[in-house]
CSV table of C-alpha atoms in Angstrom, one decimal:
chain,number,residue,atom,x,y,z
J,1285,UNK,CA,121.8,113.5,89.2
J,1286,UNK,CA,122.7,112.1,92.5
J,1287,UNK,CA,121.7,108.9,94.0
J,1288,UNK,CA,118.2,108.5,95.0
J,1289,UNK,CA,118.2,107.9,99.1
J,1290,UNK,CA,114.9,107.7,100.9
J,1291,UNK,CA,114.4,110.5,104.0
J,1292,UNK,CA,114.8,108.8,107.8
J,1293,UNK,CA,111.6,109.8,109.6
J,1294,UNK,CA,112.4,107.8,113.0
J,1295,UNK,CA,114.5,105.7,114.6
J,1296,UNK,CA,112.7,103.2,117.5
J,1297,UNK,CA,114.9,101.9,120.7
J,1298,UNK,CA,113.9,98.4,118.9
J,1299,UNK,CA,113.7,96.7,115.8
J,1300,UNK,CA,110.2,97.7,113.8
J,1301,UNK,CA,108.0,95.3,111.9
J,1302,UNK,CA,105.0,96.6,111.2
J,1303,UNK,CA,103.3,100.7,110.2
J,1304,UNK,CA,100.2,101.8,109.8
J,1305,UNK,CA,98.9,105.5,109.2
J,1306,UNK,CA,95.2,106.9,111.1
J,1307,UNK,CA,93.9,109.0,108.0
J,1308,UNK,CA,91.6,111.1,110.5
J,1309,UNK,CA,94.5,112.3,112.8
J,1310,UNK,CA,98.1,112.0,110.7
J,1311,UNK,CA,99.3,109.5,113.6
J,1312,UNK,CA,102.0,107.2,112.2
J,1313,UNK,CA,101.2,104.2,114.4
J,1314,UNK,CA,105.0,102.0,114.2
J,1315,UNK,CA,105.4,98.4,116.3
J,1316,UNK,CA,108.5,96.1,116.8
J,1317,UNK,CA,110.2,94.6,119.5
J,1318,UNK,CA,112.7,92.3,120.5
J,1319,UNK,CA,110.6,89.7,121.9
J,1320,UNK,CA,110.5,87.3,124.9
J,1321,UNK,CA,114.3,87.4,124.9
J,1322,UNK,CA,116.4,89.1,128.0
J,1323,UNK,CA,118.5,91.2,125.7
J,1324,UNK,CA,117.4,94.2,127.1
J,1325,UNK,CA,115.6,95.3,123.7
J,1326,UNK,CA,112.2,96.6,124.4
J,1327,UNK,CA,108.9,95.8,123.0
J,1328,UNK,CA,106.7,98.7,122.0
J,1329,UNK,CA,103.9,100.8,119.9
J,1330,UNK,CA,105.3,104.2,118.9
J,1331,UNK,CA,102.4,106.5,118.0
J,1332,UNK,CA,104.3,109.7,116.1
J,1333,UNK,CA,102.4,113.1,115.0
J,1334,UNK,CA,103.3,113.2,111.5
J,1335,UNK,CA,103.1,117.0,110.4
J,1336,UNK,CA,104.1,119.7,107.5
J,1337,UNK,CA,107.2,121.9,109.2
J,1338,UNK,CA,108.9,124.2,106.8
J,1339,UNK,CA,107.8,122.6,103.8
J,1340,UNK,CA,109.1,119.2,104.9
J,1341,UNK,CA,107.2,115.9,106.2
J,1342,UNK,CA,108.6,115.2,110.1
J,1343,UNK,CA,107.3,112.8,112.8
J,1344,UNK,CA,107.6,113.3,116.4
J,1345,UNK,CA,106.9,110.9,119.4
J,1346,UNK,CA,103.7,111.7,120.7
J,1347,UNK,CA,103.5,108.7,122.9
J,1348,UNK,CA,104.9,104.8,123.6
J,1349,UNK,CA,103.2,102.2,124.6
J,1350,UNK,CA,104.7,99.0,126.2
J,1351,UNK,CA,103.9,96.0,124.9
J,1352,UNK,CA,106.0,94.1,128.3
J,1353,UNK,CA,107.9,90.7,126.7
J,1354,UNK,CA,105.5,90.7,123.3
J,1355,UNK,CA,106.4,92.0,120.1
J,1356,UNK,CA,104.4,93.3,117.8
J,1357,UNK,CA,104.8,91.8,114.3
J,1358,UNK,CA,101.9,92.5,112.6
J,1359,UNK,CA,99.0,95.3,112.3
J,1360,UNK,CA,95.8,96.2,111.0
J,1361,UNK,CA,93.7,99.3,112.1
J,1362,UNK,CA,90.3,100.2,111.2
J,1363,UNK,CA,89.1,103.9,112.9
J,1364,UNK,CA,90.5,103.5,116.4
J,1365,UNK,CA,91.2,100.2,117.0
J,1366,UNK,CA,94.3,98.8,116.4
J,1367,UNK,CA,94.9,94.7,115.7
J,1368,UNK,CA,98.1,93.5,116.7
J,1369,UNK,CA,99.8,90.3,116.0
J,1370,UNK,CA,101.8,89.4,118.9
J,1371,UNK,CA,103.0,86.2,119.3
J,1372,UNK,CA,100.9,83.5,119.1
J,1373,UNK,CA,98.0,86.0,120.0
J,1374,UNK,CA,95.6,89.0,118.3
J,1375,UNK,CA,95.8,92.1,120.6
J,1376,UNK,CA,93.1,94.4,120.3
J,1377,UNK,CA,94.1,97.9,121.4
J,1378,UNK,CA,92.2,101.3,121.6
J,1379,UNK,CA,93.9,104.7,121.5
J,1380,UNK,CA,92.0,108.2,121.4
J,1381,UNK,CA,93.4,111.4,121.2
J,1382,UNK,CA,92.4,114.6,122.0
J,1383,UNK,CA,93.5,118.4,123.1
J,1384,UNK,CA,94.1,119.4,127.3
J,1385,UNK,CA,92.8,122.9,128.1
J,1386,UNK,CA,94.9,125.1,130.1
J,1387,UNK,CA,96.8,124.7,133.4
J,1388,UNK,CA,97.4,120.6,132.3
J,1389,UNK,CA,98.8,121.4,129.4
J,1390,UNK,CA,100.8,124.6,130.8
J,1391,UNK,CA,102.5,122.2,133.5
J,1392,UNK,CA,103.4,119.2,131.6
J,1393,UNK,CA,105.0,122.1,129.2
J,1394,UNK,CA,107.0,123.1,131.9
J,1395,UNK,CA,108.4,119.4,131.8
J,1396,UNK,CA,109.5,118.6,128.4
J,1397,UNK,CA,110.4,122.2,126.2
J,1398,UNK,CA,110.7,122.0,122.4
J,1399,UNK,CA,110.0,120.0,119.5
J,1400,UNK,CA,113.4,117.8,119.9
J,1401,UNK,CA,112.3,116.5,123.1
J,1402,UNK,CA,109.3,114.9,121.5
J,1403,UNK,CA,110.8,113.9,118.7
J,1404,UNK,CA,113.2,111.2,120.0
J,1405,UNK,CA,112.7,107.9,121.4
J,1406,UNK,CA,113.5,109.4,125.0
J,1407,UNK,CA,110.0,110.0,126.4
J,1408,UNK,CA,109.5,106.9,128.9
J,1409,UNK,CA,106.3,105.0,129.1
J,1410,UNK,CA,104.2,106.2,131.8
J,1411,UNK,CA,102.1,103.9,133.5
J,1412,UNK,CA,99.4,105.6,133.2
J,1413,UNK,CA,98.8,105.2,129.7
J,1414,UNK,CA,99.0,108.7,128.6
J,1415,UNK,CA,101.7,111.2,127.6
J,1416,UNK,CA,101.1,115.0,127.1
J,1417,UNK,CA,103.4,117.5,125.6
J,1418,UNK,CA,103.8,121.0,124.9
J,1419,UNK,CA,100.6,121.7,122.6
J,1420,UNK,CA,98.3,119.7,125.0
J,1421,UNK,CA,98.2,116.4,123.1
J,1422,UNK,CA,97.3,114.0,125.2
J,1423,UNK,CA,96.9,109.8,123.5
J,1424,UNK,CA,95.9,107.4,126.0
J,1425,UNK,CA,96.0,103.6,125.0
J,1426,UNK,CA,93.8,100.8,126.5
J,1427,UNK,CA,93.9,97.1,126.0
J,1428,UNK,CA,90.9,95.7,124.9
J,1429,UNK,CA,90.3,92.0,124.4
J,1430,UNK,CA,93.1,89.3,123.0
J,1431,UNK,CA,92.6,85.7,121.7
J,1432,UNK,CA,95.2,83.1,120.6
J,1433,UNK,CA,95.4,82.6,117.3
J,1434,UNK,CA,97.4,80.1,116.1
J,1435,UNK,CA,98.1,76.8,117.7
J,1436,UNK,CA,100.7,75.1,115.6
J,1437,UNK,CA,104.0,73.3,117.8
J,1438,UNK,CA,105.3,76.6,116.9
J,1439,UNK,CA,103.0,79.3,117.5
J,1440,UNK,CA,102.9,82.5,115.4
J,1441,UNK,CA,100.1,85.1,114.2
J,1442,UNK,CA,101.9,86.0,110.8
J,1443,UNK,CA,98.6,88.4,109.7
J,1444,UNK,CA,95.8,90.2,110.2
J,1445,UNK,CA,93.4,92.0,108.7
J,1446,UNK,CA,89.7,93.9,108.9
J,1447,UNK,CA,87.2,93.5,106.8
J,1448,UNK,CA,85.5,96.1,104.7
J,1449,UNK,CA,83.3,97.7,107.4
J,1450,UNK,CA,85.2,96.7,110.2
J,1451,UNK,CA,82.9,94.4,111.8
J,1452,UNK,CA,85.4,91.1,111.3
J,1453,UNK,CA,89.1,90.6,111.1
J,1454,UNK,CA,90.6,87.5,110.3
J,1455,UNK,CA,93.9,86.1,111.0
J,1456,UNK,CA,96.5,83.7,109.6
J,1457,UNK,CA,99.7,81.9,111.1
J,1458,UNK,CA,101.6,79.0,111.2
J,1459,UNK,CA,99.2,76.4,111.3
J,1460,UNK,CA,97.6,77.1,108.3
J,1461,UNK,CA,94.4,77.8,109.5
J,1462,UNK,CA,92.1,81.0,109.1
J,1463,UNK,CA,90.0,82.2,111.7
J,1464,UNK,CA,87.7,85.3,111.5
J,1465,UNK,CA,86.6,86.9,114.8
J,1466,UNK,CA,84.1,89.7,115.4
J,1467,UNK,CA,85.3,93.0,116.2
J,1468,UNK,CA,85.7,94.0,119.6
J,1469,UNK,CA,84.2,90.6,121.5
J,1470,UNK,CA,87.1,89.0,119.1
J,1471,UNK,CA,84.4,86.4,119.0
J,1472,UNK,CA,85.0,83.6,116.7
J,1473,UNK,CA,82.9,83.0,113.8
J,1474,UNK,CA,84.4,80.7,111.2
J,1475,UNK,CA,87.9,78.7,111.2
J,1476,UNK,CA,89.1,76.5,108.6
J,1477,UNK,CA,92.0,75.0,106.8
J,1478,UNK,CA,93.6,77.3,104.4
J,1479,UNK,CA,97.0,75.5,103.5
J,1480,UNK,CA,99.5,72.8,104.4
J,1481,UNK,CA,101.9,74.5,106.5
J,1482,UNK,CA,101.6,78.9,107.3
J,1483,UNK,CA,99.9,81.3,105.6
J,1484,UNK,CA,102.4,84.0,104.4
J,1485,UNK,CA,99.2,86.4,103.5
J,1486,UNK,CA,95.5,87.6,103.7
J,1487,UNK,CA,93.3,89.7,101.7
J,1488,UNK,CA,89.2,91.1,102.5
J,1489,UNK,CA,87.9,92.2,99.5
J,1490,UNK,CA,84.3,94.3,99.6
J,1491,UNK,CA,82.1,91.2,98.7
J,1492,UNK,CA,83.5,88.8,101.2
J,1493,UNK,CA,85.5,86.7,99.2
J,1494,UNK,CA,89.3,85.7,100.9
J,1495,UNK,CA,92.8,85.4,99.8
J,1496,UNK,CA,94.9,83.4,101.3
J,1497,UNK,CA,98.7,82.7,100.2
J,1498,UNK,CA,100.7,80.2,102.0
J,1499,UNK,CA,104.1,78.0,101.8
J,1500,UNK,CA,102.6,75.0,100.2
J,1501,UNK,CA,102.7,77.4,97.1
J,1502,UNK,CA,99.3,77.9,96.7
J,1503,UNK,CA,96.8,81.2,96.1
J,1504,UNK,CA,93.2,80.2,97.3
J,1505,UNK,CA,90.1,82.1,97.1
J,1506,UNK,CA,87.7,81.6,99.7
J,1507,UNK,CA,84.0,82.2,100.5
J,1508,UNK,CA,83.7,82.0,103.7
J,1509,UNK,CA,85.1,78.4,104.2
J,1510,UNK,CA,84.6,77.0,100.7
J,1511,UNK,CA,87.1,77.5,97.8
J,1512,UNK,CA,85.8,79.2,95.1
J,1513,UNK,CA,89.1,78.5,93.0
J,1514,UNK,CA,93.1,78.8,93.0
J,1515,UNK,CA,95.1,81.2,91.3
J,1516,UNK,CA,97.3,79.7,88.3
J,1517,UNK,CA,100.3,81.8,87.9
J,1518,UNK,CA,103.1,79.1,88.0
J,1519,UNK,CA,101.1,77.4,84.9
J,1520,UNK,CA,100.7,80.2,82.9
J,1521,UNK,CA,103.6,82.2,84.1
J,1522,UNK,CA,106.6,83.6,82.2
J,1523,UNK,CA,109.2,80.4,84.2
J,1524,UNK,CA,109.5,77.3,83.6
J,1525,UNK,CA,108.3,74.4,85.5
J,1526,UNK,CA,111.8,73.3,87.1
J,1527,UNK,CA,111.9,76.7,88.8
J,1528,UNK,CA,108.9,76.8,92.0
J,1529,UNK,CA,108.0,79.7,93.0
J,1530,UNK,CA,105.5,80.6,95.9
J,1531,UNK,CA,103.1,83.0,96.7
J,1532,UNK,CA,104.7,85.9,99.2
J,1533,UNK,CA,101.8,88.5,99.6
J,1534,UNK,CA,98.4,89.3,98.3
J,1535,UNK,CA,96.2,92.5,98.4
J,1536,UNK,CA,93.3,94.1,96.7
J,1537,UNK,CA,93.4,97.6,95.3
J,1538,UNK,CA,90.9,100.0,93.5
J,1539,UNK,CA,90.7,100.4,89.9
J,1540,UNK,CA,90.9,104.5,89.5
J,1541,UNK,CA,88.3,105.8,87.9
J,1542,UNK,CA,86.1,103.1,88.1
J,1543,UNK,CA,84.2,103.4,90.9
J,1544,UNK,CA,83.5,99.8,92.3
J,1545,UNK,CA,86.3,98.4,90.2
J,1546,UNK,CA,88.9,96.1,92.1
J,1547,UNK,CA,92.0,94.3,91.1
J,1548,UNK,CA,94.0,92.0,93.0
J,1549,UNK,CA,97.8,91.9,93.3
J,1550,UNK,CA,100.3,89.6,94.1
J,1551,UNK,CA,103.8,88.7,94.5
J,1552,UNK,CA,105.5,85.5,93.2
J,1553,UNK,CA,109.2,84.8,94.8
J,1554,UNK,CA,111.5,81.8,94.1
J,1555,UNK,CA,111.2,78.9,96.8
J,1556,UNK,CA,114.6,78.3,96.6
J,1557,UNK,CA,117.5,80.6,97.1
J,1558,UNK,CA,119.6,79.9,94.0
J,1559,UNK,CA,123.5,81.5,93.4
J,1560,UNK,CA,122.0,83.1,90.2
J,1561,UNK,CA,118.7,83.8,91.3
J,1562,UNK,CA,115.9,84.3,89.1
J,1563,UNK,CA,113.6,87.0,89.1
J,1564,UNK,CA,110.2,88.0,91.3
J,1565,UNK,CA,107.0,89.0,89.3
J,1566,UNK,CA,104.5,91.2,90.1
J,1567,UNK,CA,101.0,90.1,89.3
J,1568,UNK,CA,97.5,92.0,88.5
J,1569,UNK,CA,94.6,89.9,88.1
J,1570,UNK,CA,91.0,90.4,87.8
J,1571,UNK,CA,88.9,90.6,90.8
J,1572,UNK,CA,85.6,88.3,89.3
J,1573,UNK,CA,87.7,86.0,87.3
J,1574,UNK,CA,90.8,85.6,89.0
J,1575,UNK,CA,92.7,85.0,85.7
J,1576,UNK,CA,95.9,87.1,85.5
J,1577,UNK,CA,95.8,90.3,83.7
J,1578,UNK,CA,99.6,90.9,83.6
J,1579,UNK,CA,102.8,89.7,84.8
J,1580,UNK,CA,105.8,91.8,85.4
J,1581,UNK,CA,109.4,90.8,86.8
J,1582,UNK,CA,110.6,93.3,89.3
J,1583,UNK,CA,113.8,92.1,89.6
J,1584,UNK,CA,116.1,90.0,91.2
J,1585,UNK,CA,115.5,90.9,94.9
J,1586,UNK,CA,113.5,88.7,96.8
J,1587,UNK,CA,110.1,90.8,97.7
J,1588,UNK,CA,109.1,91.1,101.4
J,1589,UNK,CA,106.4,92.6,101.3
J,1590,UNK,CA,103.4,94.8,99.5
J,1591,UNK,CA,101.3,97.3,99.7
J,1592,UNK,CA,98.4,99.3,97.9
J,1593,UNK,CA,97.7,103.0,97.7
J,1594,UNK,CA,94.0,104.2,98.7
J,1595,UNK,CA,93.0,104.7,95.5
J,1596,UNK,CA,94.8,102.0,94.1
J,1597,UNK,CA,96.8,104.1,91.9
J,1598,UNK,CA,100.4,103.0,93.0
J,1599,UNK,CA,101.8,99.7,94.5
J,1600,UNK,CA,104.6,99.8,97.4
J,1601,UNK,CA,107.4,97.3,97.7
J,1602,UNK,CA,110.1,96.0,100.0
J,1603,UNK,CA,112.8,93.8,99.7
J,1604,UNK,CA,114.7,91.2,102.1
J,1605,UNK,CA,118.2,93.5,100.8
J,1606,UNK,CA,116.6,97.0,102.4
J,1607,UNK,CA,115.6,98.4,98.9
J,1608,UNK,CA,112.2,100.1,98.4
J,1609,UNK,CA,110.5,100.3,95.3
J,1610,UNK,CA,107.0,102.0,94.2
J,1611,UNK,CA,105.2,101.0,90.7
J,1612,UNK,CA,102.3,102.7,89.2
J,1613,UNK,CA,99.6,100.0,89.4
J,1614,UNK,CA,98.2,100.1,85.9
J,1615,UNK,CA,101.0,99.4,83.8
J,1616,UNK,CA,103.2,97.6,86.5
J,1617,UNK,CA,106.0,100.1,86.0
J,1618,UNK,CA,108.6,100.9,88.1
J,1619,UNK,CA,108.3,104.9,89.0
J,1620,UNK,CA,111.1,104.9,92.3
J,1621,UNK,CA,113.6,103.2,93.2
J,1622,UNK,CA,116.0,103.0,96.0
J,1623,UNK,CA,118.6,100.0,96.6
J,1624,UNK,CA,119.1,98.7,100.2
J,1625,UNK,CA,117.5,102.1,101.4
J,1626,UNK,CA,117.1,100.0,104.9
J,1627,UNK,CA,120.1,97.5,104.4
J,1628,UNK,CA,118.5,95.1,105.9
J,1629,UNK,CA,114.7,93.4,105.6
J,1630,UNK,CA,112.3,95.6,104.9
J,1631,UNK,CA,109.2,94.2,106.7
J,1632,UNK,CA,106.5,96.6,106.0
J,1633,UNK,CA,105.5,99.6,103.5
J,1634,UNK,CA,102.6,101.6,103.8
J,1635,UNK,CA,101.3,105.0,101.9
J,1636,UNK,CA,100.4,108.1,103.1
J,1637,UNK,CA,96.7,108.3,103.1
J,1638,UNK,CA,94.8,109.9,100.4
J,1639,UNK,CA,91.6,111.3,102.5
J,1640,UNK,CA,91.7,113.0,106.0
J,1641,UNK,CA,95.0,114.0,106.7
J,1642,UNK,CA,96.8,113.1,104.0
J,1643,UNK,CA,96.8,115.9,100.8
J,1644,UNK,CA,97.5,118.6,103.8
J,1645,UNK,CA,100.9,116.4,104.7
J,1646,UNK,CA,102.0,115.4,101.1
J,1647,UNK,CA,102.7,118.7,100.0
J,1648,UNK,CA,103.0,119.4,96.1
J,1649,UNK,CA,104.2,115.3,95.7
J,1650,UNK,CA,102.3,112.8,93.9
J,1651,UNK,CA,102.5,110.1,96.7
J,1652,UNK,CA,104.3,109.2,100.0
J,1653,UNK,CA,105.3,106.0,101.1
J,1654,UNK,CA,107.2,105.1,104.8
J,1655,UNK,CA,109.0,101.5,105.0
J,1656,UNK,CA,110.0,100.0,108.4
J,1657,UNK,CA,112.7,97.3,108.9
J,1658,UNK,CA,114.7,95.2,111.3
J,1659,UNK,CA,117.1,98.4,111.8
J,1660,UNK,CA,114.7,100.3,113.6
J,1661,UNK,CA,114.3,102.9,111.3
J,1662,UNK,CA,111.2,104.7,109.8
J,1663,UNK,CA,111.7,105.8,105.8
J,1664,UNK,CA,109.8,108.4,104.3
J,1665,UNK,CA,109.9,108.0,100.2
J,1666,UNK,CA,108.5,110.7,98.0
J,1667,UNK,CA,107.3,110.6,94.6
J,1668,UNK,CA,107.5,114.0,92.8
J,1669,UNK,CA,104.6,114.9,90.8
J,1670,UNK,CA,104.9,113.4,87.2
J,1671,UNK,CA,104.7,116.7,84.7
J,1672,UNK,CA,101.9,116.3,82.2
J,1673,UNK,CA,100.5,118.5,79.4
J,1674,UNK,CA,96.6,119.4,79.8
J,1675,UNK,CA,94.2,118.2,77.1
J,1676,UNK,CA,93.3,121.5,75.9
J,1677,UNK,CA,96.9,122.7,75.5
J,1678,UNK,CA,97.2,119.8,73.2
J,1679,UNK,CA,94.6,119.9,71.0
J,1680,UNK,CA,95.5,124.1,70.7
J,1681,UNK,CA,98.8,122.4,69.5
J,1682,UNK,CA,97.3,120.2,67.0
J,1683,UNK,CA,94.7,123.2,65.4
J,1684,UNK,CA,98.3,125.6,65.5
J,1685,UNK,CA,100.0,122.8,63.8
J,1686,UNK,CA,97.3,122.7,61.0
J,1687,UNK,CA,96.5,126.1,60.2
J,1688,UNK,CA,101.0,126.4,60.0
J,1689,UNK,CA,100.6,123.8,57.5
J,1690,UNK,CA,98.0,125.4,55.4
J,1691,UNK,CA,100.0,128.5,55.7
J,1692,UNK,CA,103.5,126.7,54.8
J,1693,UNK,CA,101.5,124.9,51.6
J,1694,UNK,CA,99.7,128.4,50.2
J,1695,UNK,CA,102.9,130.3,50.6
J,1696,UNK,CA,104.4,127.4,48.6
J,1697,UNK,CA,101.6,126.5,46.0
J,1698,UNK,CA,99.7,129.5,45.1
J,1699,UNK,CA,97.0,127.7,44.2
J,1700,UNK,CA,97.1,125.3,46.9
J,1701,UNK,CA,93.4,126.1,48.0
């Protein structure tokens, strides 16, 4: 059996740092950038058309927006609104697509021909917002409203997210601070201090209630601005006191088949970097409670990041090294596995959706994940469907497996019944 190896989707003219997927239209929304810097390096949004050609998943450019000297580091999307983290600021865009009819279509055909012209990073940005192709696609992009942040000596937005009808998103960054803004006035409504130093990570769940992790190596949950309590992993953890560990990303996921159910998940990394390093856990604990549930190492490689499936079936992971991992939520098993996949920080993972869109693209596999990272490069990882024997084919099994018995034992006793 060869080595496992993950498929390369897309390579971006810059480095990539955060993914997102729109379940309603199959657009794989990708962001990067190299920043403020005069290297050159572009900083961009890359919308791609993900899409089922000869029984294989493929993405093609459908259209790039410039972001000018700000890269994107962060995103969070709810319908057709895009939250991006860009510097020290929350930029919120809007971007609608929709079908030309006739002699548009026809003449911007006549300009780019073929699939391979779309599918590179060669289409230009066009200033007015819009690129159509071939099929009549057209995606325009507009700016909508943007707010700073974050206001430490150092600013940086390191996350964002919506909240479970996408009326509020709140945000986290260097300062330690959370501030939730209504969606689209990005008016504020609450701020408060979260943790001494940044926040590494957020979490919404449906009732309200917050999850912050930061660097001062605590897990707080919030409502609104008051802590309800803080996660105790270290203190009932598998290590030992004289090795710290922090908090590096939080997230809630469904419990399948329990409709309403919610667990919460989180990674635990060494502070330190250590020549013989210890391992990272992975973490399930109860939504009402907040007391852990189970604790599992996932090895040695230093997690970057984390990521839950719709249906809260299956949990995605990166690592600083490049590798990209997948683990079926319940049992914290490990199900795929591919080391250094990226070679380099993977610094976001997100699954295919499992509504709209998504059962049409994944084909006959279980699940899909994409990984980005500071090589540019989009991943696609694919999960073959686990074989598993019906119910009914089972207990046929068991009643053939009786009455052979009862056979075996009358042939053998006479007088056995």
């Amino acid at each position: 059996m060869g080595r496992r190896r993950g498929v390369e989707l897309y390579r971006a003219p810059f480095p990539l740092y955060a993914l997102r997927i729109d379940p309603k239209t199959g657009l794989l929304i990708a962001a990067g950038g190299g920043g403020a810097a005069k290297t050159g390096i572009k900083n961009g949004v890359h919308f791609l058309q993900l899409e089922q050609i000869s029984g294989c998943l493929s993405a093609s450019l459908l259209h790039s927006h410039d972001t000018e000297t700000r890269a994107t580091m962060n995103l969070a999307l709810a319908g057709d609104i895009l939250a991006a983290g860009q510097d020290a600021q929350c930029q919120l865009l809007r971007f609608q697509i929709h079908q030309q009819k006739g002699s548009k279509a026809e003449k911007s055909g006549s300009k780019e021909q073929g699939p391979r012209q779309r599918k590179g990073a060669a289409p230009a940005e066009k200033k007015s917002g819009a690129e159509v192709h071939p099929e009549g696609v057209e995606l325009k992009v507009k700016n909508l409203e943007a707010v700073q942040t974050d206001f430490s000596t150092e600013p940086l937005q390191k996350v964002v997210c919506f909240n479970h009808d996408n009326t509020l998103l709140a945000t986290g960054g260097t300062d330690g601070h959370v501030r939730v803004w209504k969606v689209p006035s990005l008016e504020k409504v609450l701020e408060f201090k979260a943790h001494e130093g940044e926040i590494g990570d957020l979490a919404l769940g449906p009732d309200g209630k917050l999850v912050t992790v930061g660097w001062d190596f605590k897990a707080s949950v919030w409502q609104k601005d008051q802590l309800v309590t803080q996660l105790q992993w270290q203190e009932n953890g598998p290590t030992s006191s004289n090795t710290p560990y922090r908090y590096q990303a939080c997230r809630f996921g469904q419990v399948p088949d329990q409709p309403g159910g919610l667990r919460l998940f989180t990674v635990q990394i060494p502070h330190k970097r250590l020549r013989q390093p210890p391992p990272c856990y992975l973490t399930a604990w109860d939504s009402s409670t907040f007391l852990p549930l189970q604790t599992r190492s996932c090895g040695h490689e230093v997690i970057s990041c984390l990521t839950v499936s719709e249906s809260g079936t299956f949990l995605g992971l990166g690592t600083v090294t490049g590798s990209v991992a997948i683990y079926i939520a319940f049992s914290l098993q490990r199900l795929y596995y591919v080391k250094e996949a990226h070679g380099i920080v993977v610094t976001d993972v997100t699954f295919l959706p499992e509504k709209g869109c998504g059962p049409k693209l994944l084909g006959p596999h279980e699940t899909a994940l994409f990984s980005v990272a500071v090589d540019s490069r989009c991943q696609l990882h694919l999960l073959p469907s686990r074989r598993s024997v019906p119910v009914w084919l089972l207990l046929l099994l068991c009643v053939g497996l009786i009455i052979v018995t009862i056979l075996l034992l009358q042939s053998a006793f006479p007088g056995f019944l």
